[in-house]
């Protein structure tokens, strides 16, 4: 799989860390301590990443897999919203996954300026 579509998905968090996708992981990198934390809930490649205006909340969308299915029993993409600064500084999912709404993959995703909509 060519990851060229996700090259511009590095975002800076409110605390100076960076977040980016790597395969099926959401990576939170701390350049000061040279450490990484991982969001691991995706079961397929992450195609898109969006950063909330508060620069702490992250949404990631992954490719369609058979483990998540649409109402028509077709593979469905998964979208997760997660806190990059969860307990102990570890990423933590903050909502149920959005699935069964899209087939194949996502091309783009963003939060509204207010942060109320994805």
mmCIF file of N, CA and C in Angstrom:
data_model
loop_
_atom_site.group_PDB
_atom_site.id
_atom_site.type_symbol
_atom_site.label_atom_id
_atom_site.label_comp_id
_atom_site.label_asym_id
_atom_site.label_seq_id
_atom_site.Cartn_x
_atom_site.Cartn_y
_atom_site.Cartn_z
ATOM 1 N N UNK A 1 0.855 -1.180 0.000
ATOM 2 C CA UNK A 1 0.000 0.000 0.000
ATOM 3 C C UNK A 1 0.892 1.232 0.000
ATOM 4 N N UNK A 2 0.598 2.166 -0.891
ATOM 5 C CA UNK A 2 1.388 3.395 -0.991
ATOM 6 C C UNK A 2 0.870 4.430 0.003
ATOM 7 N N UNK A 3 1.685 4.845 0.979
ATOM 8 C CA UNK A 3 1.229 5.814 1.975
ATOM 9 C C UNK A 3 1.294 7.260 1.510
ATOM 10 N N UNK A 4 1.477 7.491 0.213
ATOM 11 C CA UNK A 4 1.641 8.860 -0.285
ATOM 12 C C UNK A 4 0.469 9.753 0.076
ATOM 13 N N UNK A 5 -0.713 9.201 0.212
ATOM 14 C CA UNK A 5 -1.894 9.997 0.519
ATOM 15 C C UNK A 5 -1.930 10.531 1.930
ATOM 16 N N UNK A 6 -1.044 10.072 2.801
ATOM 17 C CA UNK A 6 -1.077 10.533 4.182
ATOM 18 C C UNK A 6 0.152 11.342 4.573
ATOM 19 N N UNK A 7 0.944 11.766 3.625
ATOM 20 C CA UNK A 7 2.181 12.470 3.940
ATOM 21 C C UNK A 7 1.961 13.825 4.616
ATOM 22 N N UNK A 8 0.861 14.472 4.340
ATOM 23 C CA UNK A 8 0.632 15.794 4.936
ATOM 24 C C UNK A 8 -0.186 15.707 6.218
ATOM 25 N N UNK A 9 -0.248 14.551 6.822
ATOM 26 C CA UNK A 9 -1.069 14.368 8.007
ATOM 27 C C UNK A 9 -0.304 14.486 9.315
ATOM 28 N N UNK A 10 0.749 15.254 9.372
ATOM 29 C CA UNK A 10 1.434 15.520 10.639
ATOM 30 C C UNK A 10 0.855 16.810 11.197
ATOM 31 N N UNK A 11 0.352 16.744 12.408
ATOM 32 C CA UNK A 11 -0.258 17.911 13.048
ATOM 33 C C UNK A 11 0.428 18.168 14.384
ATOM 34 N N UNK A 12 0.479 19.430 14.794
ATOM 35 C CA UNK A 12 1.057 19.801 16.079
ATOM 36 C C UNK A 12 -0.038 19.949 17.119
ATOM 37 N N UNK A 13 0.154 19.294 18.271
ATOM 38 C CA UNK A 13 -0.801 19.340 19.370
ATOM 39 C C UNK A 13 -0.542 20.549 20.253
ATOM 40 N N UNK A 14 -1.495 20.861 21.109
ATOM 41 C CA UNK A 14 -1.429 22.019 21.990
ATOM 42 C C UNK A 14 -0.202 21.980 22.905
ATOM 43 N N UNK A 15 0.257 20.771 23.261
ATOM 44 C CA UNK A 15 1.383 20.641 24.186
ATOM 45 C C UNK A 15 2.735 20.513 23.485
ATOM 46 N N UNK A 16 2.785 20.731 22.153
ATOM 47 C CA UNK A 16 4.040 20.685 21.419
ATOM 48 C C UNK A 16 4.373 19.322 20.830
ATOM 49 N N UNK A 17 3.588 18.303 21.187
ATOM 50 C CA UNK A 17 3.815 16.996 20.578
ATOM 51 C C UNK A 17 3.218 16.986 19.172
ATOM 52 N N UNK A 18 3.536 15.959 18.405
ATOM 53 C CA UNK A 18 3.020 15.815 17.047
ATOM 54 C C UNK A 18 2.186 14.552 16.968
ATOM 55 N N UNK A 19 1.192 14.560 16.076
ATOM 56 C CA UNK A 19 0.369 13.378 15.851
ATOM 57 C C UNK A 19 0.351 13.086 14.356
ATOM 58 N N UNK A 20 0.433 11.797 14.009
ATOM 59 C CA UNK A 20 0.422 11.398 12.601
ATOM 60 C C UNK A 20 0.044 9.925 12.503
ATOM 61 N N UNK A 21 -0.453 9.488 11.339
ATOM 62 C CA UNK A 21 -0.774 8.072 11.153
ATOM 63 C C UNK A 21 0.444 7.303 10.663
ATOM 64 N N UNK A 22 0.519 6.046 11.074
ATOM 65 C CA UNK A 22 1.563 5.134 10.589
ATOM 66 C C UNK A 22 0.916 3.750 10.496
ATOM 67 N N UNK A 23 0.531 3.378 9.298
ATOM 68 C CA UNK A 23 -0.188 2.115 9.124
ATOM 69 C C UNK A 23 -1.537 2.197 9.807
ATOM 70 N N UNK A 24 -1.793 1.316 10.755
ATOM 71 C CA UNK A 24 -3.063 1.336 11.475
ATOM 72 C C UNK A 24 -2.952 2.036 12.823
ATOM 73 N N UNK A 25 -1.847 2.718 13.067
ATOM 74 C CA UNK A 25 -1.627 3.397 14.345
ATOM 75 C C UNK A 25 -1.766 4.906 14.222
ATOM 76 N N UNK A 26 -2.320 5.517 15.246
ATOM 77 C CA UNK A 26 -2.234 6.955 15.422
ATOM 78 C C UNK A 26 -1.059 7.187 16.355
ATOM 79 N N UNK A 27 -0.028 7.860 15.896
ATOM 80 C CA UNK A 27 1.197 8.051 16.674
ATOM 81 C C UNK A 27 1.211 9.444 17.271
ATOM 82 N N UNK A 28 1.479 9.532 18.572
ATOM 83 C CA UNK A 28 1.679 10.804 19.258
ATOM 84 C C UNK A 28 3.155 10.839 19.656
ATOM 85 N N UNK A 29 3.906 11.725 18.993
ATOM 86 C CA UNK A 29 5.358 11.797 19.184
ATOM 87 C C UNK A 29 5.733 13.021 20.005
ATOM 88 N N UNK A 30 6.545 12.807 21.028
ATOM 89 C CA UNK A 30 7.060 13.894 21.857
ATOM 90 C C UNK A 30 8.514 14.137 21.469
ATOM 91 N N UNK A 31 8.800 15.252 20.757
ATOM 92 C CA UNK A 31 10.172 15.499 20.303
ATOM 93 C C UNK A 31 11.135 15.848 21.443
ATOM 94 N N UNK A 32 10.624 16.288 22.575
ATOM 95 C CA UNK A 32 11.491 16.634 23.708
ATOM 96 C C UNK A 32 12.064 15.362 24.351
ATOM 97 N N UNK A 33 11.161 14.402 24.646
ATOM 98 C CA UNK A 33 11.613 13.164 25.297
ATOM 99 C C UNK A 33 11.927 12.056 24.297
ATOM 100 N N UNK A 34 11.658 12.324 23.006
ATOM 101 C CA UNK A 34 11.877 11.342 21.946
ATOM 102 C C UNK A 34 11.118 10.040 22.224
ATOM 103 N N UNK A 35 9.852 10.190 22.658
ATOM 104 C CA UNK A 35 9.006 9.029 22.948
ATOM 105 C C UNK A 35 7.739 9.092 22.105
ATOM 106 N N UNK A 36 7.087 7.951 21.977
ATOM 107 C CA UNK A 36 5.845 7.860 21.223
ATOM 108 C C UNK A 36 4.792 7.121 22.041
ATOM 109 N N UNK A 37 3.546 7.524 21.856
ATOM 110 C CA UNK A 37 2.382 6.804 22.375
ATOM 111 C C UNK A 37 1.543 6.451 21.161
ATOM 112 N N UNK A 38 0.681 5.437 21.293
ATOM 113 C CA UNK A 38 -0.052 4.950 20.130
ATOM 114 C C UNK A 38 -1.545 4.823 20.389
ATOM 115 N N UNK A 39 -2.336 5.240 19.406
ATOM 116 C CA UNK A 39 -3.760 4.952 19.371
ATOM 117 C C UNK A 39 -3.905 3.706 18.505
ATOM 118 N N UNK A 40 -4.435 2.626 19.063
ATOM 119 C CA UNK A 40 -4.371 1.318 18.402
ATOM 120 C C UNK A 40 -5.725 0.729 18.016
ATOM 121 N N UNK A 41 -6.784 1.500 18.004
ATOM 122 C CA UNK A 41 -8.120 0.932 17.780
ATOM 123 C C UNK A 41 -8.438 0.604 16.325
ATOM 124 N N UNK A 42 -7.699 1.130 15.372
ATOM 125 C CA UNK A 42 -7.973 0.842 13.957
ATOM 126 C C UNK A 42 -7.517 -0.570 13.611
ATOM 127 N N UNK A 43 -8.261 -1.222 12.719
ATOM 128 C CA UNK A 43 -7.869 -2.554 12.269
ATOM 129 C C UNK A 43 -7.416 -2.553 10.815
ATOM 130 N N UNK A 44 -7.286 -1.393 10.230
ATOM 131 C CA UNK A 44 -6.771 -1.236 8.868
ATOM 132 C C UNK A 44 -5.989 0.064 8.795
ATOM 133 N N UNK A 45 -5.394 0.340 7.642
ATOM 134 C CA UNK A 45 -4.620 1.569 7.464
ATOM 135 C C UNK A 45 -5.452 2.810 7.762
ATOM 136 N N UNK A 46 -4.813 3.802 8.362
ATOM 137 C CA UNK A 46 -5.442 5.102 8.575
ATOM 138 C C UNK A 46 -5.196 5.933 7.319
ATOM 139 N N UNK A 47 -6.285 6.408 6.710
ATOM 140 C CA UNK A 47 -6.197 7.226 5.503
ATOM 141 C C UNK A 47 -6.201 8.719 5.786
ATOM 142 N N UNK A 48 -6.968 9.135 6.784
ATOM 143 C CA UNK A 48 -7.118 10.569 7.056
ATOM 144 C C UNK A 48 -7.020 10.842 8.552
ATOM 145 N N UNK A 49 -6.576 12.046 8.856
ATOM 146 C CA UNK A 49 -6.442 12.487 10.235
ATOM 147 C C UNK A 49 -6.903 13.935 10.303
ATOM 148 N N UNK A 50 -7.694 14.257 11.319
ATOM 149 C CA UNK A 50 -8.155 15.637 11.514
ATOM 150 C C UNK A 50 -7.871 16.042 12.955
ATOM 151 N N UNK A 51 -7.473 17.282 13.149
ATOM 152 C CA UNK A 51 -7.199 17.814 14.472
ATOM 153 C C UNK A 51 -8.274 18.826 14.847
ATOM 154 N N UNK A 52 -8.864 18.636 16.007
ATOM 155 C CA UNK A 52 -9.885 19.541 16.545
ATOM 156 C C UNK A 52 -9.268 20.925 16.769
ATOM 157 N N UNK A 53 -10.064 21.990 16.714
ATOM 158 C CA UNK A 53 -9.512 23.330 16.966
ATOM 159 C C UNK A 53 -8.826 23.484 18.330
ATOM 160 N N UNK A 54 -9.173 22.627 19.317
ATOM 161 C CA UNK A 54 -8.501 22.722 20.613
ATOM 162 C C UNK A 54 -7.100 22.105 20.587
ATOM 163 N N UNK A 55 -6.734 21.511 19.449
ATOM 164 C CA UNK A 55 -5.414 20.919 19.211
ATOM 165 C C UNK A 55 -5.072 19.813 20.207
ATOM 166 N N UNK A 56 -6.102 19.143 20.691
ATOM 167 C CA UNK A 56 -5.926 18.005 21.593
ATOM 168 C C UNK A 56 -6.703 16.785 21.104
ATOM 169 N N UNK A 57 -7.915 17.019 20.601
ATOM 170 C CA UNK A 57 -8.780 15.947 20.125
ATOM 171 C C UNK A 57 -8.428 15.628 18.676
ATOM 172 N N UNK A 58 -8.362 14.335 18.368
ATOM 173 C CA UNK A 58 -7.970 13.867 17.039
ATOM 174 C C UNK A 58 -9.066 12.957 16.497
ATOM 175 N N UNK A 59 -9.304 13.023 15.202
ATOM 176 C CA UNK A 59 -10.184 12.061 14.527
ATOM 177 C C UNK A 59 -9.365 11.391 13.438
ATOM 178 N N UNK A 60 -9.482 10.070 13.364
ATOM 179 C CA UNK A 60 -8.778 9.320 12.333
ATOM 180 C C UNK A 60 -9.774 8.432 11.605
ATOM 181 N N UNK A 61 -9.568 8.297 10.307
ATOM 182 C CA UNK A 61 -10.419 7.445 9.477
ATOM 183 C C UNK A 61 -9.582 6.400 8.789
ATOM 184 N N UNK A 62 -10.034 5.151 8.896
ATOM 185 C CA UNK A 62 -9.285 4.048 8.315
ATOM 186 C C UNK A 62 -9.998 3.417 7.140
ATOM 187 N N UNK A 63 -9.243 2.659 6.357
ATOM 188 C CA UNK A 63 -9.788 1.984 5.181
ATOM 189 C C UNK A 63 -10.829 0.962 5.590
ATOM 190 N N UNK A 64 -11.679 0.606 4.642
ATOM 191 C CA UNK A 64 -12.732 -0.376 4.894
ATOM 192 C C UNK A 64 -12.135 -1.744 5.170
ATOM 193 N N UNK A 65 -12.666 -2.409 6.172
ATOM 194 C CA UNK A 65 -12.257 -3.775 6.485
ATOM 195 C C UNK A 65 -13.509 -4.616 6.720
ATOM 196 N N UNK A 66 -13.348 -5.909 6.637
ATOM 197 C CA UNK A 66 -14.488 -6.813 6.835
ATOM 198 C C UNK A 66 -14.905 -6.900 8.288
ATOM 199 N N UNK A 67 -14.078 -6.436 9.211
ATOM 200 C CA UNK A 67 -14.467 -6.502 10.618
ATOM 201 C C UNK A 67 -15.528 -5.459 10.961
ATOM 202 N N UNK A 68 -15.671 -4.432 10.121
ATOM 203 C CA UNK A 68 -16.746 -3.444 10.270
ATOM 204 C C UNK A 68 -17.534 -3.469 8.976
ATOM 205 N N UNK A 69 -18.850 -3.543 9.081
ATOM 206 C CA UNK A 69 -19.675 -3.707 7.897
ATOM 207 C C UNK A 69 -20.786 -2.668 7.835
ATOM 208 N N UNK A 70 -21.175 -2.336 6.611
ATOM 209 C CA UNK A 70 -22.303 -1.434 6.394
ATOM 210 C C UNK A 70 -23.590 -2.192 6.665
ATOM 211 N N UNK A 71 -24.699 -1.484 6.626
ATOM 212 C CA UNK A 71 -26.005 -2.124 6.798
ATOM 213 C C UNK A 71 -26.262 -3.152 5.700
ATOM 214 N N UNK A 72 -25.601 -2.987 4.554
ATOM 215 C CA UNK A 72 -25.734 -3.926 3.430
ATOM 216 C C UNK A 72 -24.701 -5.050 3.509
ATOM 217 N N UNK A 73 -24.015 -5.168 4.652
ATOM 218 C CA UNK A 73 -23.018 -6.212 4.890
ATOM 219 C C UNK A 73 -21.780 -6.072 3.999
ATOM 220 N N UNK A 74 -21.429 -4.853 3.638
ATOM 221 C CA UNK A 74 -20.213 -4.585 2.872
ATOM 222 C C UNK A 74 -19.151 -4.035 3.818
ATOM 223 N N UNK A 75 -17.866 -4.129 3.442
ATOM 224 C CA UNK A 75 -16.821 -3.554 4.307
ATOM 225 C C UNK A 75 -17.064 -2.066 4.537
ATOM 226 N N UNK A 76 -16.761 -1.605 5.737
ATOM 227 C CA UNK A 76 -16.995 -0.209 6.089
ATOM 228 C C UNK A 76 -15.729 0.410 6.667
ATOM 229 N N UNK A 77 -15.517 1.687 6.366
ATOM 230 C CA UNK A 77 -14.414 2.409 6.996
ATOM 231 C C UNK A 77 -14.745 2.616 8.475
ATOM 232 N N UNK A 78 -13.734 2.901 9.259
ATOM 233 C CA UNK A 78 -13.958 3.223 10.666
ATOM 234 C C UNK A 78 -13.389 4.603 10.950
ATOM 235 N N UNK A 79 -14.143 5.369 11.701
ATOM 236 C CA UNK A 79 -13.714 6.707 12.108
ATOM 237 C C UNK A 79 -13.734 6.738 13.631
ATOM 238 N N UNK A 80 -12.613 7.119 14.215
ATOM 239 C CA UNK A 80 -12.508 7.211 15.664
ATOM 240 C C UNK A 80 -12.188 8.644 16.061
ATOM 241 N N UNK A 81 -12.763 9.087 17.176
ATOM 242 C CA UNK A 81 -12.421 10.376 17.777
ATOM 243 C C UNK A 81 -11.752 10.042 19.099
ATOM 244 N N UNK A 82 -10.558 10.612 19.303
ATOM 245 C CA UNK A 82 -9.791 10.267 20.494
ATOM 246 C C UNK A 82 -9.033 11.458 21.061
ATOM 247 N N UNK A 83 -8.745 11.359 22.348
ATOM 248 C CA UNK A 83 -8.024 12.393 23.086
ATOM 249 C C UNK A 83 -6.545 12.044 23.046
ATOM 250 N N UNK A 84 -5.744 12.908 22.487
ATOM 251 C CA UNK A 84 -4.307 12.646 22.384
ATOM 252 C C UNK A 84 -3.611 12.739 23.744
ATOM 253 N N UNK A 85 -4.273 13.349 24.724
ATOM 254 C CA UNK A 85 -3.695 13.547 26.061
ATOM 255 C C UNK A 85 -4.567 12.862 27.110
ATOM 256 N N UNK A 86 -4.897 11.610 26.877
ATOM 257 C CA UNK A 86 -5.730 10.860 27.814
ATOM 258 C C UNK A 86 -5.012 10.600 29.127
ATOM 259 N N UNK A 87 -5.567 9.710 29.963
ATOM 260 C CA UNK A 87 -4.947 9.399 31.258
ATOM 261 C C UNK A 87 -3.494 8.967 31.101
ATOM 262 N N UNK A 88 -2.626 9.564 31.884
ATOM 263 C CA UNK A 88 -1.205 9.245 31.805
ATOM 264 C C UNK A 88 -0.552 9.716 30.525
ATOM 265 N N UNK A 89 -1.207 10.633 29.802
ATOM 266 C CA UNK A 89 -0.665 11.138 28.548
ATOM 267 C C UNK A 89 -0.844 10.191 27.373
ATOM 268 N N UNK A 90 -1.589 9.120 27.571
ATOM 269 C CA UNK A 90 -1.782 8.119 26.520
ATOM 270 C C UNK A 90 -3.058 8.410 25.732
ATOM 271 N N UNK A 91 -3.045 8.168 24.423
ATOM 272 C CA UNK A 91 -4.245 8.373 23.610
ATOM 273 C C UNK A 91 -5.394 7.493 24.094
ATOM 274 N N UNK A 92 -6.617 8.072 24.099
ATOM 275 C CA UNK A 92 -7.793 7.345 24.581
ATOM 276 C C UNK A 92 -9.005 7.691 23.737
ATOM 277 N N UNK A 93 -9.710 6.671 23.262
ATOM 278 C CA UNK A 93 -10.930 6.889 22.476
ATOM 279 C C UNK A 93 -11.973 7.575 23.351
ATOM 280 N N UNK A 94 -12.665 8.584 22.783
ATOM 281 C CA UNK A 94 -13.657 9.323 23.562
ATOM 282 C C UNK A 94 -15.066 9.204 22.984
ATOM 283 N N UNK A 95 -15.227 8.430 21.917
ATOM 284 C CA UNK A 95 -16.570 8.201 21.381
ATOM 285 C C UNK A 95 -16.625 6.825 20.744
ATOM 286 N N UNK A 96 -17.816 6.352 20.505
ATOM 287 C CA UNK A 96 -17.963 5.110 19.762
ATOM 288 C C UNK A 96 -17.444 5.346 18.349
ATOM 289 N N UNK A 97 -16.938 4.283 17.691
ATOM 290 C CA UNK A 97 -16.482 4.483 16.303
ATOM 291 C C UNK A 97 -17.658 4.768 15.383
ATOM 292 N N UNK A 98 -17.418 5.647 14.419
ATOM 293 C CA UNK A 98 -18.406 5.904 13.379
ATOM 294 C C UNK A 98 -18.125 4.894 12.274
ATOM 295 N N UNK A 99 -19.055 4.063 11.986
ATOM 296 C CA UNK A 99 -18.873 3.072 10.931
ATOM 297 C C UNK A 99 -20.220 2.877 10.239
ATOM 298 N N UNK A 100 -20.212 2.049 9.214
ATOM 299 C CA UNK A 100 -21.408 1.698 8.467
ATOM 300 C C UNK A 100 -21.965 2.859 7.654
ATOM 301 N N UNK A 101 -21.164 3.896 7.461
ATOM 302 C CA UNK A 101 -21.647 5.031 6.690
ATOM 303 C C UNK A 101 -20.885 5.213 5.386
ATOM 304 N N UNK A 102 -19.687 4.665 5.308
ATOM 305 C CA UNK A 102 -18.855 4.843 4.122
ATOM 306 C C UNK A 102 -18.253 3.507 3.716
ATOM 307 N N UNK A 103 -18.146 3.294 2.421
ATOM 308 C CA UNK A 103 -17.473 2.114 1.908
ATOM 309 C C UNK A 103 -16.131 2.537 1.320
ATOM 310 N N UNK A 104 -15.203 1.614 1.210
ATOM 311 C CA UNK A 104 -13.890 1.803 0.588
ATOM 312 C C UNK A 104 -12.973 2.641 1.476
ATOM 313 N N UNK A 105 -12.801 3.938 1.175
ATOM 314 C CA UNK A 105 -11.885 4.757 1.971
ATOM 315 C C UNK A 105 -12.366 6.203 1.989
ATOM 316 N N UNK A 106 -11.742 6.986 2.857
ATOM 317 C CA UNK A 106 -12.055 8.412 2.963
ATOM 318 C C UNK A 106 -10.973 9.207 2.252
ATOM 319 N N UNK A 107 -11.354 10.327 1.674
ATOM 320 C CA UNK A 107 -10.393 11.185 0.987
ATOM 321 C C UNK A 107 -9.993 12.390 1.834
ATOM 322 N N UNK A 108 -10.894 12.841 2.697
ATOM 323 C CA UNK A 108 -10.605 14.010 3.526
ATOM 324 C C UNK A 108 -11.554 14.018 4.721
ATOM 325 N N UNK A 109 -11.137 14.700 5.773
ATOM 326 C CA UNK A 109 -11.960 14.825 6.964
ATOM 327 C C UNK A 109 -11.442 16.026 7.742
ATOM 328 N N UNK A 110 -12.356 16.804 8.324
ATOM 329 C CA UNK A 110 -11.935 17.933 9.139
ATOM 330 C C UNK A 110 -13.022 18.278 10.150
ATOM 331 N N UNK A 111 -12.635 18.961 11.195
ATOM 332 C CA UNK A 111 -13.575 19.489 12.167
ATOM 333 C C UNK A 111 -14.043 20.866 11.693
ATOM 334 N N UNK A 112 -15.246 21.237 12.080
ATOM 335 C CA UNK A 112 -15.718 22.599 11.805
ATOM 336 C C UNK A 112 -14.891 23.570 12.634
ATOM 337 N N UNK A 113 -14.928 24.837 12.295
ATOM 338 C CA UNK A 113 -14.158 25.849 13.022
ATOM 339 C C UNK A 113 -14.514 25.870 14.497
ATOM 340 N N UNK A 114 -15.786 25.632 14.829
ATOM 341 C CA UNK A 114 -16.210 25.602 16.226
ATOM 342 C C UNK A 114 -15.806 24.307 16.918
ATOM 343 N N UNK A 115 -15.513 23.265 16.136
ATOM 344 C CA UNK A 115 -15.174 21.969 16.696
ATOM 345 C C UNK A 115 -16.367 21.111 17.038
ATOM 346 N N UNK A 116 -17.580 21.604 16.746
ATOM 347 C CA UNK A 116 -18.781 20.872 17.100
ATOM 348 C C UNK A 116 -19.137 19.778 16.103
ATOM 349 N N UNK A 117 -18.639 19.893 14.881
ATOM 350 C CA UNK A 117 -18.958 18.913 13.837
ATOM 351 C C UNK A 117 -17.682 18.362 13.229
ATOM 352 N N UNK A 118 -17.797 17.120 12.787
ATOM 353 C CA UNK A 118 -16.687 16.459 12.097
ATOM 354 C C UNK A 118 -17.097 16.226 10.670
#
